[in-house]
């Protein structure tokens, strides 16, 4: 053994556990507003992730227990499950998770070596391959035409059949609706009066976003993440949507809608803050997150996909080595 | 109030200082045998000037400084030279080195000491005096002090005295300042005279109120005692210079070129004793702490066996493994049967409870905690990556040699990666490569020289032959 | 479609010309290249590479007459450096030329030495001192460990002694890692 003989630091496991803990409020909000479907998909994703992780570790001849215990596979699974529609067919979440763990994580070298955020790779693969299933989001329980109970959910996820037509339970997401309605040349003010919109974002989903924010503040307080990434990401989206909203409020949703809608909050506090696939320097973090914020806004406004966080993250992941190389802080004594 | 500056990074490990400051410095009884290594400083090994069986007096020079960067070694007490041999020394390698063994005769008979009146002595004589007295930096770096007291062309404005003592467990400077403040002040005055410095600043971490009070009482208006915030590694020379003066000394540059010089308080005290009384450096104060019954500070003769000191502090049952230095930068002693050297500021007896084993390392998750805590503003995770891959050139590009090996990065790494060990490994590989490069350059020169010589000899031979045959031809005619 | 093709071919043209320029601009000229290769070689002058010394081998590499993996004293580290310098693929040491050995120094058993000077003539770096009919000694700091003096000695009094690790040449070891991080 060699110096330093002392250490004071949360272990990787503790860090991951705290991040998982920080996701609990959002999960609770999801259950409250959208029913228990999310719990089923979380369980499915977790089980798939752990199995794949264990299998890959065995194949790569790494010790299984310490790596399973690090919690990173579980976190990937949760983030993916929270990013896709909660009540998809079972194979949707399983395919996505397996792809995230096997291809995006382990084929790139496992924990610490993967350049792309595994959960977002899983998401991107799913949305490209199964666009239909990936846009069937549950409607908020208060707006759905039919009631969903636990056994119906399970039955649907594994057999695909439902007592009422699927449409009775689902609706497009607020962001998606906005996009389609804008295509129909309706002004924003009118769109916003649709029943799925709440005070700031969508009914229910705005509370989920608030719960992510709460979890994120906890992570900040625990020093698991630094302020740079969430701040730069949120601020960039806020500024761009704010300017365009001022310029033409009929075509561009307001900045608060952009923050409360879609994956902005989970992205800011949970996805972009993934240390492995982000830059390490403070300035690099600011550049990385602003870039992601800008791309998110661009994709949302002009792109073909309802939300842009996943693609923005993946695009910025590519730039990380470059960002890190160019944002090296000056060494002690060598400041200009 | 003096304006203090700030350096980035740093950590707050638990202090563990109160345990060893409960009673004053103790003088342990004379040991039965002293083993004095000849290489106790940065630079060349001292050359033995005594022989086996010879009787030496206390303070007599037994090894003389070899070359410029070197320092003399003295007999810590009177007695007989037992041997001059390779013995185990306190070094992380666990290898042996040349040592002089001495059997004390218990008489403590001093050589004749020659005090100097420093105000009427020229600086170069004073420097020679310190070199002959074996005075080296006692903060742990053991660089020969006389070299640092050679003012460069640049005017020295500030003489910084380092009483910060930021590493956990170590309290030898703290106790010295509490008990011998006057010696430190006098030593600092000698140094100021030699450097022609304008001011003396003594930095002490604010977790040592007694030392601050004692030093303030002793210093009068000779120097300013400044309480600095307690943060590890605030006692690193560069960090302390930064905090007190705002100057950042870049790696590879001398602080004197920026008008500052920095010494440890214990060094100042030994400069005083060497000049005022002519006493060479034959003892030092060492903290014995950790898993012992009675932790404390001991004024021990150089060459005293570490286990002798641990016994004084009340050995606890358990395996006898000890750290030399602090828990952040120290190293495992190969055994406790090694001598105390000038660099030994602290011995911490280990136990599983005090230093639990760290979990097995996990891959780096690039969390950046190491970079946040690095006082040298490096990117430890990148240095680790390159060192691990053996890409030493790249590691140097990322300023590997600016790393002060403070250990903050490892301290905070959630993956428990032995980061500093990788930097030590990379540095010593680079040094080895440089040694090899030097050797091969020498070989190339000698080889070229040889080829040229052979050619020349051939040519001369041919010329001689030609001359001979020419002569023969002309004689024939 | 057409514009995509145009963009791609434009890009290819541009990159191609940059590369072409670079290869002309940064091409290392003959002698300079030999110097650079020679600077990497260990200068043991042992001739294991099949050339009568390091410089001839460097010339041979520069002229493409020899491969980069023929020098055992340099080991894989040097092959890496040569590969980097020349921009070619690394290849493992060619076993035909011998195995890398720990660095050793020649040692002359002075009681047996008959002072024949054969070793002095063999030593490529003049690391042996002594005159005819007197015993000879190795100047340790200058011996490269090439072993060329061993064979010529008629009384077999020269042996190669590995250099022992001491405090000044000791190196920190690479932290031993668990297989967790074998990658
Ligand atoms: S603290 Fe450890 S895990 Fe985090 S970036 Fe540094 S080396 Fe990697
Ligand atoms: S050991 Fe080196 S890299 Fe690590 S924190 Fe200290 S100076 Fe920085
Ligand atoms: S094999 Fe011997 S002679 Fe040839 S390059 Fe290597 S060291 Fe030089
Ligand atoms: S002494 Fe022998 S081994 Fe050493 S360099 Fe000369 S010939 Fe080679």
PDB file of N, CA and C in Angstrom, chain A residues 171-250:
ATOM      1  N   UNK A 171     -51.974   9.361 -25.835  1.00  0.00           N
ATOM      2  CA  UNK A 171     -52.084  10.582 -26.615  1.00  0.00           C
ATOM      3  C   UNK A 171     -50.655  10.957 -26.980  1.00  0.00           C
ATOM      4  N   UNK A 172     -50.525  11.880 -27.896  1.00  0.00           N
ATOM      5  CA  UNK A 172     -49.177  12.342 -28.218  1.00  0.00           C
ATOM      6  C   UNK A 172     -48.693  13.196 -27.062  1.00  0.00           C
ATOM      7  N   UNK A 173     -47.391  13.375 -26.962  1.00  0.00           N
ATOM      8  CA  UNK A 173     -46.848  14.197 -25.888  1.00  0.00           C
ATOM      9  C   UNK A 173     -47.148  15.662 -26.187  1.00  0.00           C
ATOM     10  N   UNK A 174     -47.094  16.485 -25.170  1.00  0.00           N
ATOM     11  CA  UNK A 174     -47.333  17.918 -25.402  1.00  0.00           C
ATOM     12  C   UNK A 174     -46.428  18.486 -26.491  1.00  0.00           C
ATOM     13  N   UNK A 175     -45.145  18.089 -26.476  1.00  0.00           N
ATOM     14  CA  UNK A 175     -44.231  18.613 -27.489  1.00  0.00           C
ATOM     15  C   UNK A 175     -44.654  18.165 -28.883  1.00  0.00           C
ATOM     16  N   UNK A 176     -45.024  16.897 -28.954  1.00  0.00           N
ATOM     17  CA  UNK A 176     -45.437  16.304 -30.225  1.00  0.00           C
ATOM     18  C   UNK A 176     -46.697  16.994 -30.750  1.00  0.00           C
ATOM     19  N   UNK A 177     -47.646  17.160 -29.844  1.00  0.00           N
ATOM     20  CA  UNK A 177     -48.896  17.808 -30.210  1.00  0.00           C
ATOM     21  C   UNK A 177     -48.630  19.204 -30.748  1.00  0.00           C
ATOM     22  N   UNK A 178     -47.748  19.884 -30.043  1.00  0.00           N
ATOM     23  CA  UNK A 178     -47.405  21.233 -30.465  1.00  0.00           C
ATOM     24  C   UNK A 178     -46.928  21.228 -31.906  1.00  0.00           C
ATOM     25  N   UNK A 179     -46.075  20.255 -32.197  1.00  0.00           N
ATOM     26  CA  UNK A 179     -45.497  20.187 -33.528  1.00  0.00           C
ATOM     27  C   UNK A 179     -46.582  19.932 -34.593  1.00  0.00           C
ATOM     28  N   UNK A 180     -47.423  18.936 -34.327  1.00  0.00           N
ATOM     29  CA  UNK A 180     -48.459  18.630 -35.327  1.00  0.00           C
ATOM     30  C   UNK A 180     -49.425  19.787 -35.501  1.00  0.00           C
ATOM     31  N   UNK A 181     -49.766  20.404 -34.396  1.00  0.00           N
ATOM     32  CA  UNK A 181     -50.716  21.507 -34.472  1.00  0.00           C
ATOM     33  C   UNK A 181     -50.124  22.698 -35.217  1.00  0.00           C
ATOM     34  N   UNK A 182     -48.808  22.926 -34.980  1.00  0.00           N
ATOM     35  CA  UNK A 182     -48.170  24.028 -35.692  1.00  0.00           C
ATOM     36  C   UNK A 182     -48.191  23.773 -37.196  1.00  0.00           C
ATOM     37  N   UNK A 183     -48.046  22.486 -37.537  1.00  0.00           N
ATOM     38  CA  UNK A 183     -48.101  22.118 -38.956  1.00  0.00           C
ATOM     39  C   UNK A 183     -49.467  22.423 -39.547  1.00  0.00           C
ATOM     40  N   UNK A 184     -50.474  22.330 -38.683  1.00  0.00           N
ATOM     41  CA  UNK A 184     -51.819  22.664 -39.137  1.00  0.00           C
ATOM     42  C   UNK A 184     -52.049  24.167 -39.125  1.00  0.00           C
ATOM     43  N   UNK A 185     -50.943  24.913 -38.914  1.00  0.00           N
ATOM     44  CA  UNK A 185     -50.974  26.375 -38.971  1.00  0.00           C
ATOM     45  C   UNK A 185     -51.858  26.998 -37.903  1.00  0.00           C
ATOM     46  N   UNK A 186     -51.943  26.328 -36.750  1.00  0.00           N
ATOM     47  CA  UNK A 186     -52.672  26.949 -35.646  1.00  0.00           C
ATOM     48  C   UNK A 186     -51.693  27.795 -34.827  1.00  0.00           C
ATOM     49  N   UNK A 187     -52.101  28.924 -34.334  1.00  0.00           N
ATOM     50  CA  UNK A 187     -51.192  29.718 -33.497  1.00  0.00           C
ATOM     51  C   UNK A 187     -51.030  29.081 -32.118  1.00  0.00           C
ATOM     52  N   UNK A 188     -49.906  29.334 -31.534  1.00  0.00           N
ATOM     53  CA  UNK A 188     -49.570  28.721 -30.248  1.00  0.00           C
ATOM     54  C   UNK A 188     -50.636  29.006 -29.192  1.00  0.00           C
ATOM     55  N   UNK A 189     -51.078  30.235 -29.143  1.00  0.00           N
ATOM     56  CA  UNK A 189     -52.036  30.605 -28.100  1.00  0.00           C
ATOM     57  C   UNK A 189     -53.255  29.704 -28.145  1.00  0.00           C
ATOM     58  N   UNK A 190     -53.639  29.338 -29.353  1.00  0.00           N
ATOM     59  CA  UNK A 190     -54.798  28.473 -29.470  1.00  0.00           C
ATOM     60  C   UNK A 190     -54.465  27.038 -29.079  1.00  0.00           C
ATOM     61  N   UNK A 191     -53.276  26.584 -29.533  1.00  0.00           N
ATOM     62  CA  UNK A 191     -52.858  25.213 -29.213  1.00  0.00           C
ATOM     63  C   UNK A 191     -52.810  25.009 -27.702  1.00  0.00           C
ATOM     64  N   UNK A 192     -52.326  26.024 -27.037  1.00  0.00           N
ATOM     65  CA  UNK A 192     -52.121  25.891 -25.600  1.00  0.00           C
ATOM     66  C   UNK A 192     -53.420  25.718 -24.816  1.00  0.00           C
ATOM     67  N   UNK A 193     -54.515  25.980 -25.450  1.00  0.00           N
ATOM     68  CA  UNK A 193     -55.784  25.791 -24.745  1.00  0.00           C
ATOM     69  C   UNK A 193     -56.274  24.358 -24.817  1.00  0.00           C
ATOM     70  N   UNK A 194     -55.572  23.506 -25.583  1.00  0.00           N
ATOM     71  CA  UNK A 194     -55.957  22.092 -25.643  1.00  0.00           C
ATOM     72  C   UNK A 194     -55.866  21.478 -24.251  1.00  0.00           C
ATOM     73  N   UNK A 195     -56.701  20.462 -24.008  1.00  0.00           N
ATOM     74  CA  UNK A 195     -56.765  19.919 -22.632  1.00  0.00           C
ATOM     75  C   UNK A 195     -55.445  19.334 -22.140  1.00  0.00           C
ATOM     76  N   UNK A 196     -54.551  18.864 -23.021  1.00  0.00           N
ATOM     77  CA  UNK A 196     -53.348  18.223 -22.476  1.00  0.00           C
ATOM     78  C   UNK A 196     -52.353  19.244 -21.923  1.00  0.00           C
ATOM     79  N   UNK A 197     -52.576  20.520 -22.164  1.00  0.00           N
ATOM     80  CA  UNK A 197     -51.624  21.507 -21.638  1.00  0.00           C
ATOM     81  C   UNK A 197     -52.049  22.007 -20.276  1.00  0.00           C
ATOM     82  N   UNK A 198     -51.071  22.089 -19.417  1.00  0.00           N
ATOM     83  CA  UNK A 198     -51.332  22.563 -18.068  1.00  0.00           C
ATOM     84  C   UNK A 198     -50.897  24.005 -17.936  1.00  0.00           C
ATOM     85  N   UNK A 199     -50.383  24.314 -16.744  1.00  0.00           N
ATOM     86  CA  UNK A 199     -50.004  25.707 -16.488  1.00  0.00           C
ATOM     87  C   UNK A 199     -48.757  26.109 -17.268  1.00  0.00           C
ATOM     88  N   UNK A 200     -47.770  25.211 -17.277  1.00  0.00           N
ATOM     89  CA  UNK A 200     -46.525  25.563 -17.945  1.00  0.00           C
ATOM     90  C   UNK A 200     -46.215  24.597 -19.074  1.00  0.00           C
ATOM     91  N   UNK A 201     -46.361  23.290 -18.793  1.00  0.00           N
ATOM     92  CA  UNK A 201     -46.095  22.282 -19.814  1.00  0.00           C
ATOM     93  C   UNK A 201     -47.360  21.486 -20.026  1.00  0.00           C
ATOM     94  N   UNK A 202     -47.199  20.158 -20.035  1.00  0.00           N
ATOM     95  CA  UNK A 202     -48.365  19.316 -20.193  1.00  0.00           C
ATOM     96  C   UNK A 202     -48.982  19.038 -18.841  1.00  0.00           C
ATOM     97  N   UNK A 203     -50.242  18.672 -18.839  1.00  0.00           N
ATOM     98  CA  UNK A 203     -50.874  18.273 -17.586  1.00  0.00           C
ATOM     99  C   UNK A 203     -50.082  17.080 -17.042  1.00  0.00           C
ATOM    100  N   UNK A 204     -49.739  17.108 -15.792  1.00  0.00           N
ATOM    101  CA  UNK A 204     -48.997  15.990 -15.215  1.00  0.00           C
ATOM    102  C   UNK A 204     -47.519  16.060 -15.528  1.00  0.00           C
ATOM    103  N   UNK A 205     -47.182  16.138 -16.803  1.00  0.00           N
ATOM    104  CA  UNK A 205     -45.762  16.070 -17.142  1.00  0.00           C
ATOM    105  C   UNK A 205     -45.015  17.293 -16.603  1.00  0.00           C
ATOM    106  N   UNK A 206     -45.725  18.391 -16.422  1.00  0.00           N
ATOM    107  CA  UNK A 206     -45.035  19.539 -15.833  1.00  0.00           C
ATOM    108  C   UNK A 206     -44.636  19.245 -14.390  1.00  0.00           C
ATOM    109  N   UNK A 207     -45.451  18.445 -13.714  1.00  0.00           N
ATOM    110  CA  UNK A 207     -45.098  18.073 -12.342  1.00  0.00           C
ATOM    111  C   UNK A 207     -43.958  17.079 -12.319  1.00  0.00           C
ATOM    112  N   UNK A 208     -43.941  16.219 -13.342  1.00  0.00           N
ATOM    113  CA  UNK A 208     -42.818  15.278 -13.421  1.00  0.00           C
ATOM    114  C   UNK A 208     -41.530  16.066 -13.623  1.00  0.00           C
ATOM    115  N   UNK A 209     -41.593  17.083 -14.496  1.00  0.00           N
ATOM    116  CA  UNK A 209     -40.411  17.907 -14.717  1.00  0.00           C
ATOM    117  C   UNK A 209     -39.980  18.570 -13.414  1.00  0.00           C
ATOM    118  N   UNK A 210     -40.969  19.041 -12.656  1.00  0.00           N
ATOM    119  CA  UNK A 210     -40.643  19.672 -11.374  1.00  0.00           C
ATOM    120  C   UNK A 210     -39.970  18.669 -10.445  1.00  0.00           C
ATOM    121  N   UNK A 211     -40.419  17.409 -10.519  1.00  0.00           N
ATOM    122  CA  UNK A 211     -39.824  16.383  -9.659  1.00  0.00           C
ATOM    123  C   UNK A 211     -38.377  16.103 -10.081  1.00  0.00           C
ATOM    124  N   UNK A 212     -38.110  16.126 -11.382  1.00  0.00           N
ATOM    125  CA  UNK A 212     -36.718  15.984 -11.839  1.00  0.00           C
ATOM    126  C   UNK A 212     -35.871  17.121 -11.307  1.00  0.00           C
ATOM    127  N   UNK A 213     -36.443  18.316 -11.361  1.00  0.00           N
ATOM    128  CA  UNK A 213     -35.723  19.482 -10.854  1.00  0.00           C
ATOM    129  C   UNK A 213     -35.399  19.290  -9.380  1.00  0.00           C
ATOM    130  N   UNK A 214     -36.353  18.791  -8.635  1.00  0.00           N
ATOM    131  CA  UNK A 214     -36.142  18.545  -7.215  1.00  0.00           C
ATOM    132  C   UNK A 214     -34.987  17.560  -7.007  1.00  0.00           C
ATOM    133  N   UNK A 215     -35.047  16.446  -7.757  1.00  0.00           N
ATOM    134  CA  UNK A 215     -33.981  15.448  -7.661  1.00  0.00           C
ATOM    135  C   UNK A 215     -32.640  16.058  -8.029  1.00  0.00           C
ATOM    136  N   UNK A 216     -32.645  16.891  -9.057  1.00  0.00           N
ATOM    137  CA  UNK A 216     -31.414  17.526  -9.510  1.00  0.00           C
ATOM    138  C   UNK A 216     -30.830  18.437  -8.444  1.00  0.00           C
ATOM    139  N   UNK A 217     -31.704  19.175  -7.760  1.00  0.00           N
ATOM    140  CA  UNK A 217     -31.214  20.056  -6.702  1.00  0.00           C
ATOM    141  C   UNK A 217     -30.592  19.241  -5.578  1.00  0.00           C
ATOM    142  N   UNK A 218     -31.184  18.081  -5.319  1.00  0.00           N
ATOM    143  CA  UNK A 218     -30.609  17.191  -4.313  1.00  0.00           C
ATOM    144  C   UNK A 218     -29.198  16.762  -4.736  1.00  0.00           C
ATOM    145  N   UNK A 219     -29.034  16.400  -6.014  1.00  0.00           N
ATOM    146  CA  UNK A 219     -27.716  15.980  -6.491  1.00  0.00           C
ATOM    147  C   UNK A 219     -26.710  17.124  -6.379  1.00  0.00           C
ATOM    148  N   UNK A 220     -27.165  18.332  -6.654  1.00  0.00           N
ATOM    149  CA  UNK A 220     -26.276  19.491  -6.526  1.00  0.00           C
ATOM    150  C   UNK A 220     -25.855  19.664  -5.073  1.00  0.00           C
ATOM    151  N   UNK A 221     -26.847  19.544  -4.197  1.00  0.00           N
ATOM    152  CA  UNK A 221     -26.574  19.739  -2.783  1.00  0.00           C
ATOM    153  C   UNK A 221     -25.608  18.663  -2.273  1.00  0.00           C
ATOM    154  N   UNK A 222     -25.738  17.457  -2.806  1.00  0.00           N
ATOM    155  CA  UNK A 222     -24.872  16.351  -2.396  1.00  0.00           C
ATOM    156  C   UNK A 222     -23.518  16.404  -3.109  1.00  0.00           C
ATOM    157  N   UNK A 223     -23.305  17.389  -3.954  1.00  0.00           N
ATOM    158  CA  UNK A 223     -22.071  17.526  -4.726  1.00  0.00           C
ATOM    159  C   UNK A 223     -21.818  16.315  -5.630  1.00  0.00           C
ATOM    160  N   UNK A 224     -22.883  15.679  -6.089  1.00  0.00           N
ATOM    161  CA  UNK A 224     -22.715  14.594  -7.043  1.00  0.00           C
ATOM    162  C   UNK A 224     -22.502  15.194  -8.427  1.00  0.00           C
ATOM    163  N   UNK A 225     -23.177  16.299  -8.678  1.00  0.00           N
ATOM    164  CA  UNK A 225     -22.973  16.987  -9.954  1.00  0.00           C
ATOM    165  C   UNK A 225     -22.587  18.430  -9.646  1.00  0.00           C
ATOM    166  N   UNK A 226     -22.008  19.107 -10.623  1.00  0.00           N
ATOM    167  CA  UNK A 226     -21.714  20.523 -10.430  1.00  0.00           C
ATOM    168  C   UNK A 226     -22.778  21.329 -11.162  1.00  0.00           C
ATOM    169  N   UNK A 227     -22.792  22.623 -10.904  1.00  0.00           N
ATOM    170  CA  UNK A 227     -23.856  23.454 -11.462  1.00  0.00           C
ATOM    171  C   UNK A 227     -23.698  23.677 -12.956  1.00  0.00           C
ATOM    172  N   UNK A 228     -22.482  23.464 -13.472  1.00  0.00           N
ATOM    173  CA  UNK A 228     -22.184  23.919 -14.838  1.00  0.00           C
ATOM    174  C   UNK A 228     -23.139  23.361 -15.888  1.00  0.00           C
ATOM    175  N   UNK A 229     -23.293  22.027 -15.887  1.00  0.00           N
ATOM    176  CA  UNK A 229     -24.066  21.414 -16.962  1.00  0.00           C
ATOM    177  C   UNK A 229     -25.548  21.798 -16.908  1.00  0.00           C
ATOM    178  N   UNK A 230     -26.233  21.588 -15.771  1.00  0.00           N
ATOM    179  CA  UNK A 230     -27.661  21.959 -15.757  1.00  0.00           C
ATOM    180  C   UNK A 230     -27.863  23.428 -16.075  1.00  0.00           C
ATOM    181  N   UNK A 231     -27.015  24.275 -15.496  1.00  0.00           N
ATOM    182  CA  UNK A 231     -27.182  25.698 -15.717  1.00  0.00           C
ATOM    183  C   UNK A 231     -27.049  26.047 -17.197  1.00  0.00           C
ATOM    184  N   UNK A 232     -25.957  25.590 -17.808  1.00  0.00           N
ATOM    185  CA  UNK A 232     -25.708  25.978 -19.197  1.00  0.00           C
ATOM    186  C   UNK A 232     -26.799  25.425 -20.113  1.00  0.00           C
ATOM    187  N   UNK A 233     -27.244  24.223 -19.827  1.00  0.00           N
ATOM    188  CA  UNK A 233     -28.252  23.595 -20.680  1.00  0.00           C
ATOM    189  C   UNK A 233     -29.581  24.353 -20.577  1.00  0.00           C
ATOM    190  N   UNK A 234     -30.025  24.549 -19.357  1.00  0.00           N
ATOM    191  CA  UNK A 234     -31.306  25.219 -19.144  1.00  0.00           C
ATOM    192  C   UNK A 234     -31.244  26.657 -19.661  1.00  0.00           C
ATOM    193  N   UNK A 235     -30.136  27.331 -19.358  1.00  0.00           N
ATOM    194  CA  UNK A 235     -30.032  28.732 -19.758  1.00  0.00           C
ATOM    195  C   UNK A 235     -30.052  28.863 -21.278  1.00  0.00           C
ATOM    196  N   UNK A 236     -29.351  27.961 -21.973  1.00  0.00           N
ATOM    197  CA  UNK A 236     -29.315  28.071 -23.433  1.00  0.00           C
ATOM    198  C   UNK A 236     -30.709  27.885 -24.019  1.00  0.00           C
ATOM    199  N   UNK A 237     -31.412  26.853 -23.559  1.00  0.00           N
ATOM    200  CA  UNK A 237     -32.759  26.620 -24.077  1.00  0.00           C
ATOM    201  C   UNK A 237     -33.646  27.819 -23.757  1.00  0.00           C
ATOM    202  N   UNK A 238     -33.499  28.320 -22.543  1.00  0.00           N
ATOM    203  CA  UNK A 238     -34.318  29.443 -22.108  1.00  0.00           C
ATOM    204  C   UNK A 238     -34.078  30.661 -23.005  1.00  0.00           C
ATOM    205  N   UNK A 239     -32.808  30.950 -23.232  1.00  0.00           N
ATOM    206  CA  UNK A 239     -32.471  32.144 -24.009  1.00  0.00           C
ATOM    207  C   UNK A 239     -32.984  32.010 -25.442  1.00  0.00           C
ATOM    208  N   UNK A 240     -32.702  30.883 -26.087  1.00  0.00           N
ATOM    209  CA  UNK A 240     -33.109  30.770 -27.488  1.00  0.00           C
ATOM    210  C   UNK A 240     -34.635  30.777 -27.627  1.00  0.00           C
ATOM    211  N   UNK A 241     -35.304  29.967 -26.783  1.00  0.00           N
ATOM    212  CA  UNK A 241     -36.752  29.934 -26.939  1.00  0.00           C
ATOM    213  C   UNK A 241     -37.344  31.283 -26.532  1.00  0.00           C
ATOM    214  N   UNK A 242     -36.715  31.945 -25.573  1.00  0.00           N
ATOM    215  CA  UNK A 242     -37.207  33.246 -25.142  1.00  0.00           C
ATOM    216  C   UNK A 242     -37.129  34.265 -26.266  1.00  0.00           C
ATOM    217  N   UNK A 243     -35.969  34.327 -26.923  1.00  0.00           N
ATOM    218  CA  UNK A 243     -35.801  35.295 -28.006  1.00  0.00           C
ATOM    219  C   UNK A 243     -36.825  35.031 -29.113  1.00  0.00           C
ATOM    220  N   UNK A 244     -36.942  33.767 -29.507  1.00  0.00           N
ATOM    221  CA  UNK A 244     -37.843  33.485 -30.625  1.00  0.00           C
ATOM    222  C   UNK A 244     -39.308  33.643 -30.234  1.00  0.00           C
ATOM    223  N   UNK A 245     -39.589  33.379 -28.987  1.00  0.00           N
ATOM    224  CA  UNK A 245     -40.955  33.569 -28.510  1.00  0.00           C
ATOM    225  C   UNK A 245     -41.330  35.048 -28.521  1.00  0.00           C
ATOM    226  N   UNK A 246     -40.378  35.887 -28.148  1.00  0.00           N
ATOM    227  CA  UNK A 246     -40.622  37.328 -28.184  1.00  0.00           C
ATOM    228  C   UNK A 246     -40.819  37.792 -29.625  1.00  0.00           C
ATOM    229  N   UNK A 247     -39.975  37.203 -30.489  1.00  0.00           N
ATOM    230  CA  UNK A 247     -39.989  37.603 -31.889  1.00  0.00           C
ATOM    231  C   UNK A 247     -41.303  37.197 -32.552  1.00  0.00           C
ATOM    232  N   UNK A 248     -41.769  35.971 -32.291  1.00  0.00           N
ATOM    233  CA  UNK A 248     -43.022  35.534 -32.907  1.00  0.00           C
ATOM    234  C   UNK A 248     -43.748  34.544 -31.990  1.00  0.00           C
ATOM    235  N   UNK A 249     -44.515  35.058 -31.051  1.00  0.00           N
ATOM    236  CA  UNK A 249     -45.163  34.190 -30.064  1.00  0.00           C
ATOM    237  C   UNK A 249     -46.157  33.209 -30.680  1.00  0.00           C
ATOM    238  N   UNK A 250     -46.589  33.460 -31.894  1.00  0.00           N
ATOM    239  CA  UNK A 250     -47.562  32.543 -32.489  1.00  0.00           C
ATOM    240  C   UNK A 250     -46.886  31.275 -32.988  1.00  0.00           C
TER     241      UNK A 250
END
